[in-house]
CSV table of C-alpha atoms and ligand atoms in Angstrom, one decimal:
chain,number,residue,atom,x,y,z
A,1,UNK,CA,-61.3,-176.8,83.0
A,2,UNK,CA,-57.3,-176.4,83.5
A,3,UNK,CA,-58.0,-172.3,83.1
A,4,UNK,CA,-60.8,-172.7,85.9
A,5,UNK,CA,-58.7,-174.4,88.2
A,6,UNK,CA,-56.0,-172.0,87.6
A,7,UNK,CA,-58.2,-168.8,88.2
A,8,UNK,CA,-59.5,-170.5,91.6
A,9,UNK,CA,-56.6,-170.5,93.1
A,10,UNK,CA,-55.6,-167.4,91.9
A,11,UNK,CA,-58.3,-166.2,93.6
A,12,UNK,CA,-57.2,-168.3,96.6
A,13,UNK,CA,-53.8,-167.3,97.0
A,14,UNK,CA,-55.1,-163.2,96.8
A,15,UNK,CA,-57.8,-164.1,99.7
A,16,UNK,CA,-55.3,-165.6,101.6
A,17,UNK,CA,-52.9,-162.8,101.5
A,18,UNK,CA,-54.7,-160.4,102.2
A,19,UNK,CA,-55.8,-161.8,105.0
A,20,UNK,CA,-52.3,-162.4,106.6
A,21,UNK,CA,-51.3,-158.9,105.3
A,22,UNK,CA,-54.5,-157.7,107.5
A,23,UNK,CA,-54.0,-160.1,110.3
A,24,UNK,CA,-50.2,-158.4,110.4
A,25,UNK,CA,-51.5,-155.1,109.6
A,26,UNK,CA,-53.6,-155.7,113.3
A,27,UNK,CA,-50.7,-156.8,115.4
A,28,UNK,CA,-48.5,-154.1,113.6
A,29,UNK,CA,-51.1,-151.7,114.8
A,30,UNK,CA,-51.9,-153.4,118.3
A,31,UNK,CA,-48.0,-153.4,118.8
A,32,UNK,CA,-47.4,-149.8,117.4
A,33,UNK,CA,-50.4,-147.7,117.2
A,34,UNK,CA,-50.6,-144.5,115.7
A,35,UNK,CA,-50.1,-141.6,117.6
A,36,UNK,CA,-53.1,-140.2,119.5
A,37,UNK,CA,-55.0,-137.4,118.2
A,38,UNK,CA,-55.3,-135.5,120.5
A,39,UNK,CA,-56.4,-132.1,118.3
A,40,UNK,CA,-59.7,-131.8,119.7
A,41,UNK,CA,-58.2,-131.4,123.5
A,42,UNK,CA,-56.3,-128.5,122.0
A,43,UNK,CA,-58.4,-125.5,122.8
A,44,UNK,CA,-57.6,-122.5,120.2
A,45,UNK,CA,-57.3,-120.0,123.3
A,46,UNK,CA,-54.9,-122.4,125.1
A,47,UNK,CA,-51.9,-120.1,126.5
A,48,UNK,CA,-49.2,-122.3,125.2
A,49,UNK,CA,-49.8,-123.1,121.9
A,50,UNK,CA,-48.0,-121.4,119.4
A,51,UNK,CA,-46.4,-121.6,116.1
A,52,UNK,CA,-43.6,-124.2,115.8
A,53,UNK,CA,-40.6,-124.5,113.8
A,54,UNK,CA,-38.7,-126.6,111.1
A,55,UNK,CA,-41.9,-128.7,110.0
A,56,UNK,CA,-42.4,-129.4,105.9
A,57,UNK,CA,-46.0,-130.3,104.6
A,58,UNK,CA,-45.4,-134.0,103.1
A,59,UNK,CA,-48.4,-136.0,102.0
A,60,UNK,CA,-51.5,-135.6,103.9
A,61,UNK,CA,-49.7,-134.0,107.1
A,62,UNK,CA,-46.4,-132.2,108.1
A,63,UNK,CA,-42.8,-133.4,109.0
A,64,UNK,CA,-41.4,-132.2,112.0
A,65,UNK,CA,-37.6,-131.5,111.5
A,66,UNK,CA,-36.6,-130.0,114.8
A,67,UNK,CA,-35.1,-133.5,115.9
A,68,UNK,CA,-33.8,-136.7,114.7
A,69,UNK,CA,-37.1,-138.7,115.1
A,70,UNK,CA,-38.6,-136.4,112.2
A,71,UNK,CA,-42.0,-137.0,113.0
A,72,UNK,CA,-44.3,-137.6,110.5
A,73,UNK,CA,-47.7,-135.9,111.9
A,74,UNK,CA,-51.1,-136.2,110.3
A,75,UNK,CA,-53.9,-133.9,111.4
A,76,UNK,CA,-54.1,-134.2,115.0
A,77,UNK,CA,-51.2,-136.3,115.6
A,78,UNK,CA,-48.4,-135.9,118.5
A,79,UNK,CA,-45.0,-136.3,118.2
A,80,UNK,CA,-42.8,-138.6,119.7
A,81,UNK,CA,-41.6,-135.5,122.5
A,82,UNK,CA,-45.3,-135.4,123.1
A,83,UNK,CA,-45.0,-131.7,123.1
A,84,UNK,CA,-45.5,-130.9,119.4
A,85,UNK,CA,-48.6,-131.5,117.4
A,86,UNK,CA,-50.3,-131.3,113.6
A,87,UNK,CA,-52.7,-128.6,114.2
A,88,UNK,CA,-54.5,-127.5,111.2
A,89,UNK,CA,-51.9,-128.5,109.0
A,90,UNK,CA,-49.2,-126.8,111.0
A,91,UNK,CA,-46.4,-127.7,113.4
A,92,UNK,CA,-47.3,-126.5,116.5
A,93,UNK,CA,-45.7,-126.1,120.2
A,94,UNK,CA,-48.0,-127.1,123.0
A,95,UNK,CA,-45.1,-125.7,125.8
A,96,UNK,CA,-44.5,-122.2,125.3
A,97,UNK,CA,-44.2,-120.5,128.2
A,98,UNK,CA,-45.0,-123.6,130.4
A,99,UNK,CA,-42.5,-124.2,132.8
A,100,UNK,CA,-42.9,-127.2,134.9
A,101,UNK,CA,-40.2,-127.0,137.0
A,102,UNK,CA,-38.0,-123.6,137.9
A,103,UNK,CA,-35.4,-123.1,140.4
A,104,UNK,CA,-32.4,-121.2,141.8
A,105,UNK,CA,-29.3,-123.8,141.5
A,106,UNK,CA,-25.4,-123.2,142.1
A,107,UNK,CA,-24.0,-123.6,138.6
A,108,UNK,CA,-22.5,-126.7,139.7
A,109,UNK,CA,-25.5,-128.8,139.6
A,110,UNK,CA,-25.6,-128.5,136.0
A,111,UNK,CA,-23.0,-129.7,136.0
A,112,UNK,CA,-21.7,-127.0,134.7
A,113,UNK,CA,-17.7,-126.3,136.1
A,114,UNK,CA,-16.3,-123.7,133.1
A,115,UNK,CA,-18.6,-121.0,133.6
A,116,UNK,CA,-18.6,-118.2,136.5
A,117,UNK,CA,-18.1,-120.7,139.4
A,118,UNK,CA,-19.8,-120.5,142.6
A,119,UNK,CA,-22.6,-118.7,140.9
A,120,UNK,CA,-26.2,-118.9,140.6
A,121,UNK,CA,-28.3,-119.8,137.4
A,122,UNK,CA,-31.5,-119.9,136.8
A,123,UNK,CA,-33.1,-123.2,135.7
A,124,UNK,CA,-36.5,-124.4,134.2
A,125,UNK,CA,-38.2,-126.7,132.4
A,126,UNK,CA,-40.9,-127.5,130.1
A,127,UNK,CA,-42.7,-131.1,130.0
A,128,UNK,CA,-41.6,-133.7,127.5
A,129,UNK,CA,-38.4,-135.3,125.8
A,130,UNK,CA,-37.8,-137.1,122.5
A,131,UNK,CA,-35.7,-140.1,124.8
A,132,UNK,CA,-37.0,-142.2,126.8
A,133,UNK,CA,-34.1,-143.1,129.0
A,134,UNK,CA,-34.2,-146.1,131.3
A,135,UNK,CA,-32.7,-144.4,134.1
A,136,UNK,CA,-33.9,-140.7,133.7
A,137,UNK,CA,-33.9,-138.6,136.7
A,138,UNK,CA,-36.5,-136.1,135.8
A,139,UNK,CA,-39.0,-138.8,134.4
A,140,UNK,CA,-41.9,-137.0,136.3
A,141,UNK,CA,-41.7,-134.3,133.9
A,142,UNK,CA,-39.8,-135.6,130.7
A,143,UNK,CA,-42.1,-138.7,130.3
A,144,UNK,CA,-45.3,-136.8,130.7
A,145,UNK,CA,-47.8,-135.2,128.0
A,146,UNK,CA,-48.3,-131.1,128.4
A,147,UNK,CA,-51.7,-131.8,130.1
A,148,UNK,CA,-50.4,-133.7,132.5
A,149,UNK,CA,-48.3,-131.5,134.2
A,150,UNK,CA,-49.3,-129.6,137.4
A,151,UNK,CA,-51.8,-126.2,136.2
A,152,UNK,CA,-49.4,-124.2,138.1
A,153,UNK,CA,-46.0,-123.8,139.1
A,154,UNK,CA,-43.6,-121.8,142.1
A,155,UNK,CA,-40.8,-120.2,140.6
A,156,UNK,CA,-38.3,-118.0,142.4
A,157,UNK,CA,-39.0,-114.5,141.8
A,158,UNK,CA,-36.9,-112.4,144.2
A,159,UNK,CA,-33.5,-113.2,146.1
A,160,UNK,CA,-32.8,-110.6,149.0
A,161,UNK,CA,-29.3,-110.7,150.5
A,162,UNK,CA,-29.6,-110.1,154.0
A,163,UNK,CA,-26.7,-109.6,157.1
A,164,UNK,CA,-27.9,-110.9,160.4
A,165,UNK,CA,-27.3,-108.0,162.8
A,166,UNK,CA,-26.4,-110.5,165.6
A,167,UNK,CA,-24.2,-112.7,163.8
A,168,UNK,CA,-23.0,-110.9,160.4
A,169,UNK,CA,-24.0,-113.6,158.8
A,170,UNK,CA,-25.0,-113.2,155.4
A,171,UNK,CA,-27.9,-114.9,153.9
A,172,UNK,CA,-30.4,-114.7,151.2
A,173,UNK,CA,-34.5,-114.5,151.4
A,174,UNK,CA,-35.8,-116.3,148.2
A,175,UNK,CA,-39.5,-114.9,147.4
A,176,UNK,CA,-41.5,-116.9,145.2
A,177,UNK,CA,-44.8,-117.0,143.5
A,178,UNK,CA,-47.2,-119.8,141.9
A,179,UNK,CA,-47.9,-119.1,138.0
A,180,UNK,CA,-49.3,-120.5,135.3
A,181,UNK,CA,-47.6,-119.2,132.5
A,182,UNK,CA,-43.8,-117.9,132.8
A,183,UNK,CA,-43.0,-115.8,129.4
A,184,UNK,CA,-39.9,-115.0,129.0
A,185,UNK,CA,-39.8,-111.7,129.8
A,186,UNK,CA,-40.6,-113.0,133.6
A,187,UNK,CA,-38.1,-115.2,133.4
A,188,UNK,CA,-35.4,-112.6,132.3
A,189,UNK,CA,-36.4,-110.3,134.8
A,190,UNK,CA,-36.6,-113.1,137.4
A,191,UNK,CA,-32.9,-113.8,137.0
A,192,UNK,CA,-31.9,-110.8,137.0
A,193,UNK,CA,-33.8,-110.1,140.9
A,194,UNK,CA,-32.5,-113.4,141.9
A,195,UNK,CA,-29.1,-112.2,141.3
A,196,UNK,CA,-28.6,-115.3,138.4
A,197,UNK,CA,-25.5,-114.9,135.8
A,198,UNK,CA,-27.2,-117.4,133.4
A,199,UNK,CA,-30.3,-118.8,133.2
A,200,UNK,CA,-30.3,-122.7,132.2
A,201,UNK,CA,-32.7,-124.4,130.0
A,202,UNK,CA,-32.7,-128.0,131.4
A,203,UNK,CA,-34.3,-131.3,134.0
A,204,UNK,CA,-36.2,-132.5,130.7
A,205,UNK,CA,-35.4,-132.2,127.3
A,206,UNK,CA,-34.3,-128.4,125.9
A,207,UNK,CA,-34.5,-129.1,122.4
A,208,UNK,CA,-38.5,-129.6,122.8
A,209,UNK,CA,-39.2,-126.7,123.9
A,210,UNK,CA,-36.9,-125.4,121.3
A,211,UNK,CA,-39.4,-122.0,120.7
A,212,UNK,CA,-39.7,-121.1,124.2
A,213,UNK,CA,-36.1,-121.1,125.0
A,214,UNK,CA,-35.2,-119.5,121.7
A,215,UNK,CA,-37.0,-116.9,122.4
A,216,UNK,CA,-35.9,-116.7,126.5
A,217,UNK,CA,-32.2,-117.0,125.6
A,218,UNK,CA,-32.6,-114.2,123.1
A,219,UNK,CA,-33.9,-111.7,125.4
A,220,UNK,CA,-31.7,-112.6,128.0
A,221,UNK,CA,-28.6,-111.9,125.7
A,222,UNK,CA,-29.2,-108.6,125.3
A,223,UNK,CA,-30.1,-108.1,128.8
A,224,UNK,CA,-26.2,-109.5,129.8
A,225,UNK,CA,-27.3,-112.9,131.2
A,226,UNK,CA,-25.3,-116.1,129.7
A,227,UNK,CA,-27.4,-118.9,128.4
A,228,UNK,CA,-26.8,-122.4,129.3
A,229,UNK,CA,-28.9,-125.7,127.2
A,230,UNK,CA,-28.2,-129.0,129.1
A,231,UNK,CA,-29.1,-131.3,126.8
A,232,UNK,CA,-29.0,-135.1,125.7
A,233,UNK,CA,-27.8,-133.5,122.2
A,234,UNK,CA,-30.7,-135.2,120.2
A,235,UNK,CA,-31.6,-132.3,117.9
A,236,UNK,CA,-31.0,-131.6,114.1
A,237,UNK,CA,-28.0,-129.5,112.7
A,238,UNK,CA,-29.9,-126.6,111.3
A,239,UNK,CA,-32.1,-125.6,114.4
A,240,UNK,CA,-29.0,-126.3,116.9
A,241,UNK,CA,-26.5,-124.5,114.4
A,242,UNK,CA,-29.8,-121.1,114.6
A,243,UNK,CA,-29.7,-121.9,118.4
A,244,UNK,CA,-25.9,-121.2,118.8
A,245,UNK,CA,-26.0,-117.7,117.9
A,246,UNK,CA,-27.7,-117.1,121.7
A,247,UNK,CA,-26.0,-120.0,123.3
A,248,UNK,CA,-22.9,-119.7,125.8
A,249,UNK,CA,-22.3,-123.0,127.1
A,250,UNK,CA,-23.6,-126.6,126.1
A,251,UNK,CA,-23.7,-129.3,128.4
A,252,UNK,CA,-24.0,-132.5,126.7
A,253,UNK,CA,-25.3,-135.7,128.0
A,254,UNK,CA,-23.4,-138.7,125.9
A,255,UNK,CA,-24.7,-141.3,127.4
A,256,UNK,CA,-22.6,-143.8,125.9
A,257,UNK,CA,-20.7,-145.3,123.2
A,258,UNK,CA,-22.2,-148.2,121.8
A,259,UNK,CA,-25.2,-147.9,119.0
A,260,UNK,CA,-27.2,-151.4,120.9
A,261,UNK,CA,-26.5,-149.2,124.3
A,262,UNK,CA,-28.3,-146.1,123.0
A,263,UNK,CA,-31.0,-147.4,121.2
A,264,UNK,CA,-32.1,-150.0,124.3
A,265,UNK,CA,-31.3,-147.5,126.8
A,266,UNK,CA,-32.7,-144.2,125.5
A,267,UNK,CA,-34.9,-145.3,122.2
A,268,UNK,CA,-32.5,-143.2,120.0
A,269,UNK,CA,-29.1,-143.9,118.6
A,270,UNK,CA,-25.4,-142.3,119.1
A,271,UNK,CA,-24.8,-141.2,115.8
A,272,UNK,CA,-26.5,-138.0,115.9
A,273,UNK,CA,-25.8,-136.9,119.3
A,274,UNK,CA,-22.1,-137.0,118.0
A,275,UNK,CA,-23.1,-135.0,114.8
A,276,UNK,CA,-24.0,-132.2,117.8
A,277,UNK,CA,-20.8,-132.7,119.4
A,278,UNK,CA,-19.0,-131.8,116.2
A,279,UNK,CA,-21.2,-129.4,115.1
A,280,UNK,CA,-21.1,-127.5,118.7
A,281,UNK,CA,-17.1,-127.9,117.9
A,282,UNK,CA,-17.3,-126.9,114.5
A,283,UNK,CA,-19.0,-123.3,116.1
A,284,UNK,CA,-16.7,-122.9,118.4
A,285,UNK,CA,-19.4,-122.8,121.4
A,286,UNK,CA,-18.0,-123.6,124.6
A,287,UNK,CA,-19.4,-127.2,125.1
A,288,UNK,CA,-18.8,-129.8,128.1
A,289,UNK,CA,-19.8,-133.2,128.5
A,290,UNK,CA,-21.1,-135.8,131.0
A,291,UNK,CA,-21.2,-139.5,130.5
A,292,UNK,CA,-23.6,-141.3,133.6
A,293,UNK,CA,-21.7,-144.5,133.9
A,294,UNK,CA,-24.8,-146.9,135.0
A,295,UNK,CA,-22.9,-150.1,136.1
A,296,UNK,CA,-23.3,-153.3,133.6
A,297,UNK,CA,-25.3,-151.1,130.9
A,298,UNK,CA,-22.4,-148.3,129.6
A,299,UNK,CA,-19.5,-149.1,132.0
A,300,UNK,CA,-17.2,-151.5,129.9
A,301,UNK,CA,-13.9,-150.7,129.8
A,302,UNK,CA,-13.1,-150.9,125.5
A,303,UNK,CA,-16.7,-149.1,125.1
A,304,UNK,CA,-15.4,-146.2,127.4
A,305,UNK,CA,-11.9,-146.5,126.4
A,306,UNK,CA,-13.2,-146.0,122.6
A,307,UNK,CA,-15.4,-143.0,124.1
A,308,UNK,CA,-12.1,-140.9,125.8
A,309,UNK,CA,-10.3,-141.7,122.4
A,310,UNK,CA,-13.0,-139.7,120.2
A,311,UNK,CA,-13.6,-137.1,122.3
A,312,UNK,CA,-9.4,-136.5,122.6
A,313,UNK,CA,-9.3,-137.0,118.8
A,314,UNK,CA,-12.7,-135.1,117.2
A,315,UNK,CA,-13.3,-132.7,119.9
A,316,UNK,CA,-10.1,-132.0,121.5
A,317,UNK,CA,-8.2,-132.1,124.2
A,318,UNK,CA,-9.7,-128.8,125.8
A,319,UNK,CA,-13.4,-130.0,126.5
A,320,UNK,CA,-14.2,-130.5,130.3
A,321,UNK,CA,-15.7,-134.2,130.6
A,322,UNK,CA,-17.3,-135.9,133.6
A,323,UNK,CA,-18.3,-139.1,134.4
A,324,UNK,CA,-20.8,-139.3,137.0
A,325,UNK,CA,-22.4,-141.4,139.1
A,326,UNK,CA,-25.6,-143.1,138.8
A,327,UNK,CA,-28.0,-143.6,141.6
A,328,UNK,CA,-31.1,-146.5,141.0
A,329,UNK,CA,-33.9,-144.9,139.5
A,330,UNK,CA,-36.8,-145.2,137.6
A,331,UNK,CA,-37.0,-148.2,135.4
A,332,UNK,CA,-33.4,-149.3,136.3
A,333,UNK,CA,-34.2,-148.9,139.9
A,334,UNK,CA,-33.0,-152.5,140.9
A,335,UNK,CA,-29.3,-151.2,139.7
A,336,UNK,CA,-26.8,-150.3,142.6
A,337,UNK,CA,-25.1,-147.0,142.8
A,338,UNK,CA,-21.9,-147.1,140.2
A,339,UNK,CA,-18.9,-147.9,142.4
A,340,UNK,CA,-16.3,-144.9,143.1
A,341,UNK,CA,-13.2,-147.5,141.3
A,342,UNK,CA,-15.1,-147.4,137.9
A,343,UNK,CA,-15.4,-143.5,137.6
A,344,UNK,CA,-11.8,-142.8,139.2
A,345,UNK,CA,-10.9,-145.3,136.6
A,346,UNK,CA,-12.0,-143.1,133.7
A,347,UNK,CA,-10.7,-140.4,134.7
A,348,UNK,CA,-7.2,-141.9,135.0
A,349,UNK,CA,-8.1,-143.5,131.6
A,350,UNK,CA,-9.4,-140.2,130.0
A,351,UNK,CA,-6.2,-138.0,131.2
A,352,UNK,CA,-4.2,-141.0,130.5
A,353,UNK,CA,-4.9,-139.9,126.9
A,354,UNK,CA,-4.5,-136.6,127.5
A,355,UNK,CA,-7.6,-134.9,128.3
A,356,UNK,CA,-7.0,-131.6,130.4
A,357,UNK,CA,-10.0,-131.2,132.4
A,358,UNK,CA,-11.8,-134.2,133.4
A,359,UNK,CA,-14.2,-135.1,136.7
A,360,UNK,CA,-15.5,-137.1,138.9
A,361,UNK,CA,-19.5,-136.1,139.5
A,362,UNK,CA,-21.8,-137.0,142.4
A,363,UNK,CA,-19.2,-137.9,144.8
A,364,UNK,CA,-18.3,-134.8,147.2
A,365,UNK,CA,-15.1,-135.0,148.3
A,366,UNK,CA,-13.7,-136.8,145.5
A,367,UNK,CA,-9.9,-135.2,144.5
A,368,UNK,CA,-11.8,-135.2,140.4
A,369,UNK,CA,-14.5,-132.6,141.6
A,370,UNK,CA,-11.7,-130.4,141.3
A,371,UNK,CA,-10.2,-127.9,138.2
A,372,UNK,CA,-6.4,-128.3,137.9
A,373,UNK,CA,-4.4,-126.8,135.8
A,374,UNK,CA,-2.9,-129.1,133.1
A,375,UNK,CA,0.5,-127.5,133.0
A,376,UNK,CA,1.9,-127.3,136.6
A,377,UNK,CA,-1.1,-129.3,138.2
A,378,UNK,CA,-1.8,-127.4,140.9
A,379,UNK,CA,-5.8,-126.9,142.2
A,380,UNK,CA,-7.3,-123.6,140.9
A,381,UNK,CA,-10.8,-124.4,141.7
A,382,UNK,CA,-11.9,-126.5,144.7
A,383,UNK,CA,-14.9,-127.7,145.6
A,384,UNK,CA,-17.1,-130.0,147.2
A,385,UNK,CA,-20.2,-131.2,146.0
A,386,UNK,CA,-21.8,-127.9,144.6
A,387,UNK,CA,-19.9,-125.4,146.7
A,388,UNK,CA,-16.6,-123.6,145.1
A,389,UNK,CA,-14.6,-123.3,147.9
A,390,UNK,CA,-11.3,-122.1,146.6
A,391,UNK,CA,-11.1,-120.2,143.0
A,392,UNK,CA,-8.2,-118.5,141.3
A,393,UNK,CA,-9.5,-118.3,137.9
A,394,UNK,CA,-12.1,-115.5,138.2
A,395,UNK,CA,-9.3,-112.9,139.3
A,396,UNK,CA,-7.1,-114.0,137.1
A,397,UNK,CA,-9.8,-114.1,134.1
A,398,UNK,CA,-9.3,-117.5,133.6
A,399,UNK,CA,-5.5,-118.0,133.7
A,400,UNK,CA,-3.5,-120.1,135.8
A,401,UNK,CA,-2.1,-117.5,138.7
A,402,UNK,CA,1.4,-120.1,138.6
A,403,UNK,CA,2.0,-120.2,134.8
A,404,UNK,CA,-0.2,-118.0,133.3
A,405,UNK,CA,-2.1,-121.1,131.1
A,406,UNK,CA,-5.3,-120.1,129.8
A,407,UNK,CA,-7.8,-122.4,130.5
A,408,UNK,CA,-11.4,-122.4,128.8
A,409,UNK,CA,-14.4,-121.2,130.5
A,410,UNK,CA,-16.1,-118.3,131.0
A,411,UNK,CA,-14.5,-116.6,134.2
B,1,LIG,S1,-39.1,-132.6,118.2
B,1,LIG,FE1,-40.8,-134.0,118.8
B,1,LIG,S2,-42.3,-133.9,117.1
B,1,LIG,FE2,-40.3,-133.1,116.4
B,1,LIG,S3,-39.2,-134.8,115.4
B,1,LIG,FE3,-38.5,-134.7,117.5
B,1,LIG,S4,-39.9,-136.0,118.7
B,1,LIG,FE4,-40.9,-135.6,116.7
C-alpha cells in the first residue's frame, strides 16, 4: 500500500513538472521566439545572396562568428543583424551589393578629422545592424530586414567641376542614377568620377555587410582610394584583424563606459567593442573615436572620467576623440539636445589628462571643432561644421609648420 502511495505521487510530482517546465517553455517562447525562418522568401536567383564568412556547422545548424552575438542558426533562421541567414546549411549574406543609402559627403561628416581634410568620400550602406541602439540615427535602415528596404537606390555617379563664365565661380554638377544592385566595381569607379579620396563604409552597421565591403575596400586599394569603416566596433577579432589589411582609417563609435549603459542602450555590452579598440591599436591602423554623450543615459562625470583615463592609458595619447552632441531621436526622442557645458567639459577633462587631439562634434563654431597642435597650440586646421577653412597640414605632410610636430593622420 505504502509502495502505491509512493509511486502516485511520483507520478504526480513528474506531471506536475512537466507541466510548469511546458507552461515556462510557452512564456519563454512567447517572450523570446525563435528567429523567423525566413528561407523560403530567399529566392536562389536573388542578386544579393552570396556565400558568407566565419560560420562553423554545430548541431543541427551553423554558428555564425562574424560578430559577438555568435548566432546560432538552424535551417532557415536569421541572425540577430537580420542580414545573415542558415541557407542550406550555409552562412549566407542576404546584402551583397545592396546599398541602401549612398552619398557624396565632406570627410568631416564621418566624423572623420585625420584624413585628407576638406575632401570628399564616398559613403554607402547596406540594411541591418547587430545593435539596436535607443537613439540611432540611421534607424530607417539599420533596424530594417533586407526586404524591407527600398528596390532601388540613387547613388552619385559623376561629379563635374564647373567655372561660371559670369562669376568664376566654381561649382560641381553631381549626376546620379537609380540602381538596384551597386557591385563594387561601380562603386570604385564611382568614386573615382566623383573625384572621392576614400570611400566610407557606414550610416548602418559595417561589420554586417562584412563581404560586400571586403571585397569593395579591396578593389579600391589597388585602385589608390583610402578606405574608411565607421563602425560601432561590435565585430570579432579574427574577421576585423583580415579586414585591416584594406582598412585606412577606423572610426569607432564607443558609446559609453558602463556595462548596464551598453547593454540597456544598444542590446550589446562594452567589453568587446574595447577588445576592437585594442586590437585596431595592437595593428597599428589609424583609428579615431566618438563618444555621443546623450544627457542622463552616458553623461556622468566618473563614467566619462573613467572613459578619458583608458583611452589615455590602453590606446594612447595620439588617438583623435570626440564627444558629440546628441539630438532627440528615435526611441529616446523625448531627450533634449546634450547641452554645449557637458561636451566642452570633456574635452577640458580629456586634455586635462593629456589627450592631444580631442573635439567637440555637432556644434559649428565651437573653438573644439578645430586641430591644434599639442606642442605650441596654435590652430592648424579650422573649421566649421563640415567645412575646412584653414589647413596647414596637407602642405606640410602632416607636420606642424611652427615646430615641425608630426601629428597622425593621413595628410
Ligand atoms: S553578424 Fe549577424 S548573424 Fe552573425 S553573429 Fe552577428 S548578429 Fe549574428
Amino acid at each position: 500500500m505504502v509502495q502505491e502511495n509512493k509511486s502516485r505521487n511520483l507520478a504526480l510530482a513528474i506531471s506536475v513538472c512537466a507541466a510548469v517546465l511546458s507552461l515556462c517553455a510557452a512564456a519563454f517562447l512567447a517572450f523570446y521566439p525563435p528567429p523567423a525562418t525566413f528561407s523560403k522568401l530567399v529566392p536562389t536567383d536573388n542578386p544579393w545572396v552570396r556565400d558568407g564568412r566565419f560560420s562553423v556547422s554545430v548541431c543541427n545548424g551553423v554558428q555564425c562568428k562574424l560578430c559577438p552575438f555568435k548566432c546560432f542558426l538552424p535551417e532557415g533562421a536569421r541572425g540577430r543583424c537580420k542580414a545573415r541567414i542558415n541557407y542550406g546549411g550555409r552562412i549566407k549574406t542576404l546584402v551583397y551589393s545592396k546599398a541602401v543609402s549612398v552619398h557624396l559627403d565632406p570627410v568631416e561628416k564621418k566624423p572623420v578629422y585625420h584624413l585628407y581634410p576638406g575632401s570628399l568620400i564616398y559613403s554607402l550602406a547596406s540594411p541591418g545592424c547587430n545593435l539596436r541602439c535607443k537613439g540611432c540615427q540611421n534607424w530607417e535602415i539599420s533596424q530594417i530586414y533586407p526586404e524591407q528596404a527600398a528596390r532601388t537606390t540613387l547613388v552619385p555617379e559623376r561629379l563635374d567641376i564647373k567655372v561660371a563664365p559670369d562669376t568664376g565661380r566654381v561649382y560641381g554638377e553631381l549626376k546620379q542614377k537609380e540602381i538596384a544592385t551597386l557591385s563594387p566595381e561601380e562603386i570604385v569607379s564611382y568614386a573615382l568620377a566623383t573625384h572621392s579620396r576614400s570611400i566610407a563604409y557606414t550610416y548602418s552597421e559595417p561589420a554586417v555587410f562584412y563581404e560586400y565591403m571586403y571585397d569593395t575596400a579591396r578593389l579600391a586599394r589597388q585602385k589608390g582610394l583610402k578606405n574608411v569603416m565607421v563602425s560601432a566596433g561590435y565585430i570579432n577579432r579574427e574577421p576585423l584583424e583580415q579586414l585591416l589589411k584594406y582598412m585606412d582609417v577606423v572610426k569607432i563609435d564607443l558609446k559609453g563606459f558602463n556595462e548596464k549603459f551598453y547593454r540597456d542602450y544598444t542590446g550589446g555590452g562594452l567589453w568587446p567593442v574595447k577588445q576592437t579598440l585594442l586590437t585596431l591599436k595592437k595593428n597599428g591602423v589609424l583609428f579615431e573615436i566618438v563618444n555621443l554623450v546623450v544627457p542622463g543615459l552616458n553623461d556622468g562625470r566618473e563614467s566619462m572620467a573613467d572613459m578619458i583615463a583608458w583611452i589615455k592609458k590602453d590606446l594612447g595619447a595620439d588617438v583623435p576623440l570626440f564627444f558629440s552632441r546628441f539630438a532627440p531621436n528615435y526611441q529616446v526622442a523625448n531627450i533634449g539636445a546634450t547641452p554645449v557645458e557637458t561636451l566642452t567639459w570633456a574635452r577640458n577633462a580629456a586634455m586635462k589628462q593629456g589627450l592631444k587631439y580631442v573635439y567637440v562634434g555637432n556644434i559649428p563654431g565651437h573653438e573644439g571643432e578645430n586641430t591644434y597642435c599639442p606642442v605650441c597650440g596654435r590652430i592648424l586646421i579650422k573649421r566649421y561644421g563640415y567645412a575646412v577653412q584653414e589647413n596647414q597640414l596637407t602642405p606640410t605632410g602632416g607636420r606642424c609648420p611652427h615646430d615641425g610636430t608630426k601629428i597622425p593622420g593621413i595628410w
